[in-house]
Short mmCIF file of C-alpha atoms in Angstrom, two decimals:
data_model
loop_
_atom_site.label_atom_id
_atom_site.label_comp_id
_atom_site.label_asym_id
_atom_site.label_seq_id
_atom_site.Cartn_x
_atom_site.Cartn_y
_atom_site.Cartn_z
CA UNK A 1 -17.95 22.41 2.09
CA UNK A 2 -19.17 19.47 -0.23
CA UNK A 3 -22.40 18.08 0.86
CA UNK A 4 -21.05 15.00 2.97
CA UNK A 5 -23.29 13.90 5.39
CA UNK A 6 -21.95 10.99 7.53
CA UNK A 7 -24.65 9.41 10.30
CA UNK A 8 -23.69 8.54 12.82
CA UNK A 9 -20.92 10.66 13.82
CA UNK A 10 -20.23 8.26 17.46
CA UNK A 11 -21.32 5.28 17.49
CA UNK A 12 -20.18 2.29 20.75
CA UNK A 13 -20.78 -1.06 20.33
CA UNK A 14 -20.58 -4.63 21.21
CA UNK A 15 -18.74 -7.57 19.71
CA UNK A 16 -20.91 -9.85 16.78
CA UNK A 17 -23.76 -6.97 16.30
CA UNK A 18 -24.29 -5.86 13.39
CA UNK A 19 -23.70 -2.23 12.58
CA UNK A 20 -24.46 0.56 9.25
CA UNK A 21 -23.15 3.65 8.90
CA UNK A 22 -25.05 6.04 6.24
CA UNK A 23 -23.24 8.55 3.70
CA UNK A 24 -25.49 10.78 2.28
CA UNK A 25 -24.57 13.51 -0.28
CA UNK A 26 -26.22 16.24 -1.94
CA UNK A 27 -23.98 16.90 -5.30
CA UNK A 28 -24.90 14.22 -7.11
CA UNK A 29 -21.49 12.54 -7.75
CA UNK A 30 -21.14 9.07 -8.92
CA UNK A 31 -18.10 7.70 -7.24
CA UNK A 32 -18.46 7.19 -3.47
CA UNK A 33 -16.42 5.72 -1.32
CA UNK A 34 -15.77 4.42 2.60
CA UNK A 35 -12.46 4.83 4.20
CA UNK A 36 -10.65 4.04 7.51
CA UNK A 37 -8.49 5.70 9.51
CA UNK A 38 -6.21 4.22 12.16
CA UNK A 39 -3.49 5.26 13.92
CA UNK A 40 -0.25 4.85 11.32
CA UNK A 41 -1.81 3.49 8.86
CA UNK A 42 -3.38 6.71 6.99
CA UNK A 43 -6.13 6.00 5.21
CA UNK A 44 -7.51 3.17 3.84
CA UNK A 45 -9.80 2.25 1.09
CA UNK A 46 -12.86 -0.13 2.54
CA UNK A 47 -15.05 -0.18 -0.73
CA UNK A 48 -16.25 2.51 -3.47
CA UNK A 49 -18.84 2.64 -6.01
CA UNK A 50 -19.20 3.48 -9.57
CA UNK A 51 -23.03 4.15 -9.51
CA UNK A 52 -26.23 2.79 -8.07
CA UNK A 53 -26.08 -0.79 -7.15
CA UNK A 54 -22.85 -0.78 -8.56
CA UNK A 55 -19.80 -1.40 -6.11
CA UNK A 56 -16.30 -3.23 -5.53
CA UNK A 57 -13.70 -3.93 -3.02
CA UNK A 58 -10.90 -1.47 -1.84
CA UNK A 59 -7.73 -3.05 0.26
CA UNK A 60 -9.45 -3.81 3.42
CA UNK A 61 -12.84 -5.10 2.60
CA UNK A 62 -13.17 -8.50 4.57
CA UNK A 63 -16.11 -7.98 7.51
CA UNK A 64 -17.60 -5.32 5.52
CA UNK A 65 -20.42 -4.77 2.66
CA UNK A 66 -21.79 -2.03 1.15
CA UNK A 67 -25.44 -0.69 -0.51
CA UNK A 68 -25.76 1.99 -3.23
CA UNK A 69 -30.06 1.95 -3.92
CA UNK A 70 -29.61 5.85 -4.63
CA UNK A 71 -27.31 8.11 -6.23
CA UNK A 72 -27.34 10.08 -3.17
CA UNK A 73 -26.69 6.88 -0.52
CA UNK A 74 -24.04 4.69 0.52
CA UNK A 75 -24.24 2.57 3.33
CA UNK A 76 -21.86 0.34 5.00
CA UNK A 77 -22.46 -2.31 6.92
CA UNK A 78 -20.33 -4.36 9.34
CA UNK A 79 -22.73 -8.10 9.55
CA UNK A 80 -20.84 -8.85 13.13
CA UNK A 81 -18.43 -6.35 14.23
CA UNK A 82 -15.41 -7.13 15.85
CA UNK A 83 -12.96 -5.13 17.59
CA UNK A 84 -10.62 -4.92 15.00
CA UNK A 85 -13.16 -2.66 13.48
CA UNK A 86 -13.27 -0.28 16.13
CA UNK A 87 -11.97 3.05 13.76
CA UNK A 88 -13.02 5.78 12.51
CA UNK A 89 -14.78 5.74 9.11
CA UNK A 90 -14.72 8.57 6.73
CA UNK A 91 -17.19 8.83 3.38
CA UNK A 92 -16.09 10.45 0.30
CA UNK A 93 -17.01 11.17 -2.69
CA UNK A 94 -15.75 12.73 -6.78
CA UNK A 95 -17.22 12.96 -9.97
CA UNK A 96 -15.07 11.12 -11.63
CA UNK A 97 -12.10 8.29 -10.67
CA UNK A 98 -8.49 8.72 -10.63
CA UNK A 99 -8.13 12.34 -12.17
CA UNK A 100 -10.49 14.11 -9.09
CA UNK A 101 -9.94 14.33 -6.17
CA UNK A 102 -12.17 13.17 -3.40
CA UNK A 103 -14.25 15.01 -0.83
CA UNK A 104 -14.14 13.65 2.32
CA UNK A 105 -17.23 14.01 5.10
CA UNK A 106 -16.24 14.57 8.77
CA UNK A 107 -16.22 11.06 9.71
CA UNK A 108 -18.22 8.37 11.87
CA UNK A 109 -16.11 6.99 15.20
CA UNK A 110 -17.02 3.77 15.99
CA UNK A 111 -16.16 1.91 19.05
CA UNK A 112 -16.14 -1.92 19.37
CA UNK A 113 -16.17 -3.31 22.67
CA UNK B 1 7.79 -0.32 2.93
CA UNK B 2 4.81 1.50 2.62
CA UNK B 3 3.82 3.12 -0.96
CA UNK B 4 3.89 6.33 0.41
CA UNK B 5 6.18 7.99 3.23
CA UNK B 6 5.35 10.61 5.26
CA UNK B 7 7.02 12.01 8.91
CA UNK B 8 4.21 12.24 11.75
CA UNK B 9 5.88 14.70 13.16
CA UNK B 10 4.75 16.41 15.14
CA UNK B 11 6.45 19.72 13.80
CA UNK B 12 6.50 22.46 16.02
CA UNK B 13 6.99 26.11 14.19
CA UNK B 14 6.86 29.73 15.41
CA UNK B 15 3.87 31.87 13.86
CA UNK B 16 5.02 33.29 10.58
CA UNK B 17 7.32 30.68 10.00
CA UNK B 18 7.77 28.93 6.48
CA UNK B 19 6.61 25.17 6.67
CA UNK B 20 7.45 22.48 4.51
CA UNK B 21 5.97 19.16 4.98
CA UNK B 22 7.32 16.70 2.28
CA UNK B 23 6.09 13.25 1.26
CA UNK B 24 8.08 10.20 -0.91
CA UNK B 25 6.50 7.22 -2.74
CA UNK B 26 7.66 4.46 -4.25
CA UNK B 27 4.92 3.88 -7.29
CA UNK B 28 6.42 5.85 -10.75
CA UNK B 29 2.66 5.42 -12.09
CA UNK B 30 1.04 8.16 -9.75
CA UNK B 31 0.50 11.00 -11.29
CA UNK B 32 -2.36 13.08 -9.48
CA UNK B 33 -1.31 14.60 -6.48
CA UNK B 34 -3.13 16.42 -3.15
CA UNK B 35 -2.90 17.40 0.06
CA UNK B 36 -5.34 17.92 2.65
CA UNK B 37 -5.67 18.83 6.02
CA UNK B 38 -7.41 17.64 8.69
CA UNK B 39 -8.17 18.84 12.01
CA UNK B 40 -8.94 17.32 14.94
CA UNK B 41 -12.40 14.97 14.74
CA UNK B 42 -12.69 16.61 11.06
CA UNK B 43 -13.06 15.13 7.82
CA UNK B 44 -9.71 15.66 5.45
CA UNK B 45 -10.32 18.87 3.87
CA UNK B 46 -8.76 18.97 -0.02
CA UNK B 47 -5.92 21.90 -0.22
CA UNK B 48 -3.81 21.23 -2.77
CA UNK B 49 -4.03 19.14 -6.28
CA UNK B 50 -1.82 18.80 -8.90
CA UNK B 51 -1.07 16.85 -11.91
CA UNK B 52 2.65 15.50 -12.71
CA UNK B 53 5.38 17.76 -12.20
CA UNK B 54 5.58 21.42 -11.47
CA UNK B 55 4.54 23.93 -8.72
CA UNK B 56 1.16 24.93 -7.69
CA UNK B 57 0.31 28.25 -5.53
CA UNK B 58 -2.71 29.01 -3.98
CA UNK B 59 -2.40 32.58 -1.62
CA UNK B 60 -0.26 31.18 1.19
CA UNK B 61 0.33 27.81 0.13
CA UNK B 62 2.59 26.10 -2.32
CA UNK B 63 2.82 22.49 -3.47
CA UNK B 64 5.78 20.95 -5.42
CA UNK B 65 6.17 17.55 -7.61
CA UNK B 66 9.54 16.43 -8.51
CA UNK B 67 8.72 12.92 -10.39
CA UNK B 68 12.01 12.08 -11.10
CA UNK B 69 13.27 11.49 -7.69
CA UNK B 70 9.17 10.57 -6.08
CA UNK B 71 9.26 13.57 -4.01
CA UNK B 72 6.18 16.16 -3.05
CA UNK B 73 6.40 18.90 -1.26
CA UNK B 74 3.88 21.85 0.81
CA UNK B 75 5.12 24.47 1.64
CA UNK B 76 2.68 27.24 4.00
CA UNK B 77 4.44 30.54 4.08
CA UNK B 78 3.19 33.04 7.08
CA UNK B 79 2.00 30.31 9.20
CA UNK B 80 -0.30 30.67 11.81
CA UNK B 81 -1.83 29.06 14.78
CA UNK B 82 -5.08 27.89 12.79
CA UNK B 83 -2.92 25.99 9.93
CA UNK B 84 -2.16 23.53 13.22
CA UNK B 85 -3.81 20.31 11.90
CA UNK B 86 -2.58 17.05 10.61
CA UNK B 87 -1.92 17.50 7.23
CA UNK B 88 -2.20 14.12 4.79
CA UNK B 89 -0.66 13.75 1.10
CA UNK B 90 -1.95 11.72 -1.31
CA UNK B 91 -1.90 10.19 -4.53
CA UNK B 92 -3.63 8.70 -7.30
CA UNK B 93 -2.79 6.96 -10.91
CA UNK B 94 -4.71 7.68 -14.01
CA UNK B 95 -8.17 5.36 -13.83
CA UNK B 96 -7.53 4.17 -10.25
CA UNK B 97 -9.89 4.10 -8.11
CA UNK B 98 -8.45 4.52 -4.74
CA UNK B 99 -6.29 7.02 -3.18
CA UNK B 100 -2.94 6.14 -1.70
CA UNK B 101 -2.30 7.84 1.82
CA UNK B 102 0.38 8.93 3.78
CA UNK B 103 0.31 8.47 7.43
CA UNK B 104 -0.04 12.35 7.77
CA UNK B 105 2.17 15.15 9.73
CA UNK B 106 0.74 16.99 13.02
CA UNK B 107 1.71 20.52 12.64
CA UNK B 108 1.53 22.65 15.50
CA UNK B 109 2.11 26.70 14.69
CA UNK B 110 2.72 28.43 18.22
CA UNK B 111 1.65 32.22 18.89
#
């Protein structure tokens, strides 16, 4: 298994707090990424990054920012969660972009009430 | 329409059954393509990945890209109770740096 470590895995919640959720790897890729999953919709790209303190936006990145200060870290942050958010969020990560494919960790579920 | 097409199933086969699970798309630029499967309160786990057109076999598995008409195929010969997960395709163009999804197909192999 690649060496995905998603914290928390379960996380509830109310509306308007804020909320992280950590991704922490151990093979030293450079491209990470945060992903959710919803019913029908697959999944969806929420931001990536390209190296430390570099980042950009995926498809669906309005409520959310994100935090590369290591190689080895990527957090994501929800500033005041609503309950549109409520998901489940999956970290990945590849060595390089487009021609690799990702690894995927098992996944944080977060519930917004 | 979505980019990518995939039946959520779910598909319900007899153990030792050949399974194909197909996806379409609608974007001539991919050109990287995986499948992965996923089981239940799992992360997607990587299966499959290919580049262009062609066929790909790995023990019981088999996936197939046919470019010309946007069509991928898996196909899991033998199948057995613990291939039942939801399996996802996906697809990538050179440079990009996103993934594009399908919705993903349950499987369910009964003993």
């Amino acid at each position: 298994d690649a060496g995905i470590t998603q914290s928390p895995r379960h996380k509830v919640t109310e509306t308007g707090t804020p909320v992280t959720l950590r991704c922490h790897q151990t093979e030293n890729h450079r491209y990470m990424y945060w992903y959710r999953q919803d019913p029908g919709h697959g999944l969806r790209l929420i931001h990536y990054s390209y190296g430390v303190k570099d980042t950009d936006k995926g498809e669906v990145s309005d409520g959310y920012s994100v935090s590369r200060s290591k190689t080895e870290d990527f957090l994501l942050t929800l500033e005041s969660a609503t309950s549109s958010q409520t998901s489940v969020y999956f970290c990945a990560i590849s060595e390089s972009i487009g021609n690799q494919p990702q690894h995927f960790g098992d996944g944080t579920r977060l519930s917004i009430l | 329409q979505k980019e990518v097409e995939q039946d959520p199933g779910p598909l319900s086969v007899p153990e030792g059954a050949i399974v194909s699970l197909n996806c379409t798309y609608s974007n001539s630029a991919f050109q990287y393509f995986m499948w992965y499967r996923q089981y239940s309160r799992k992360g997607p786990e990587l299966l499959m990945y290919t580049y262009s057109s062609g066929n790909k076999e790995d023990g019981r598995f088999t996936a197939q890209v046919d470019k010309s008409s946007k069509y991928i195929s898996l196909f899991i010969r033998d199948s057995q109770p613990s291939d039942s997960a939801t399996y996802l395709c996906a697809m990538s163009e050179t440079g990009r740096r996103a993934l594009t999804f399908g919705s993903g197909t349950r499987l369910q192999v009964q003993p």
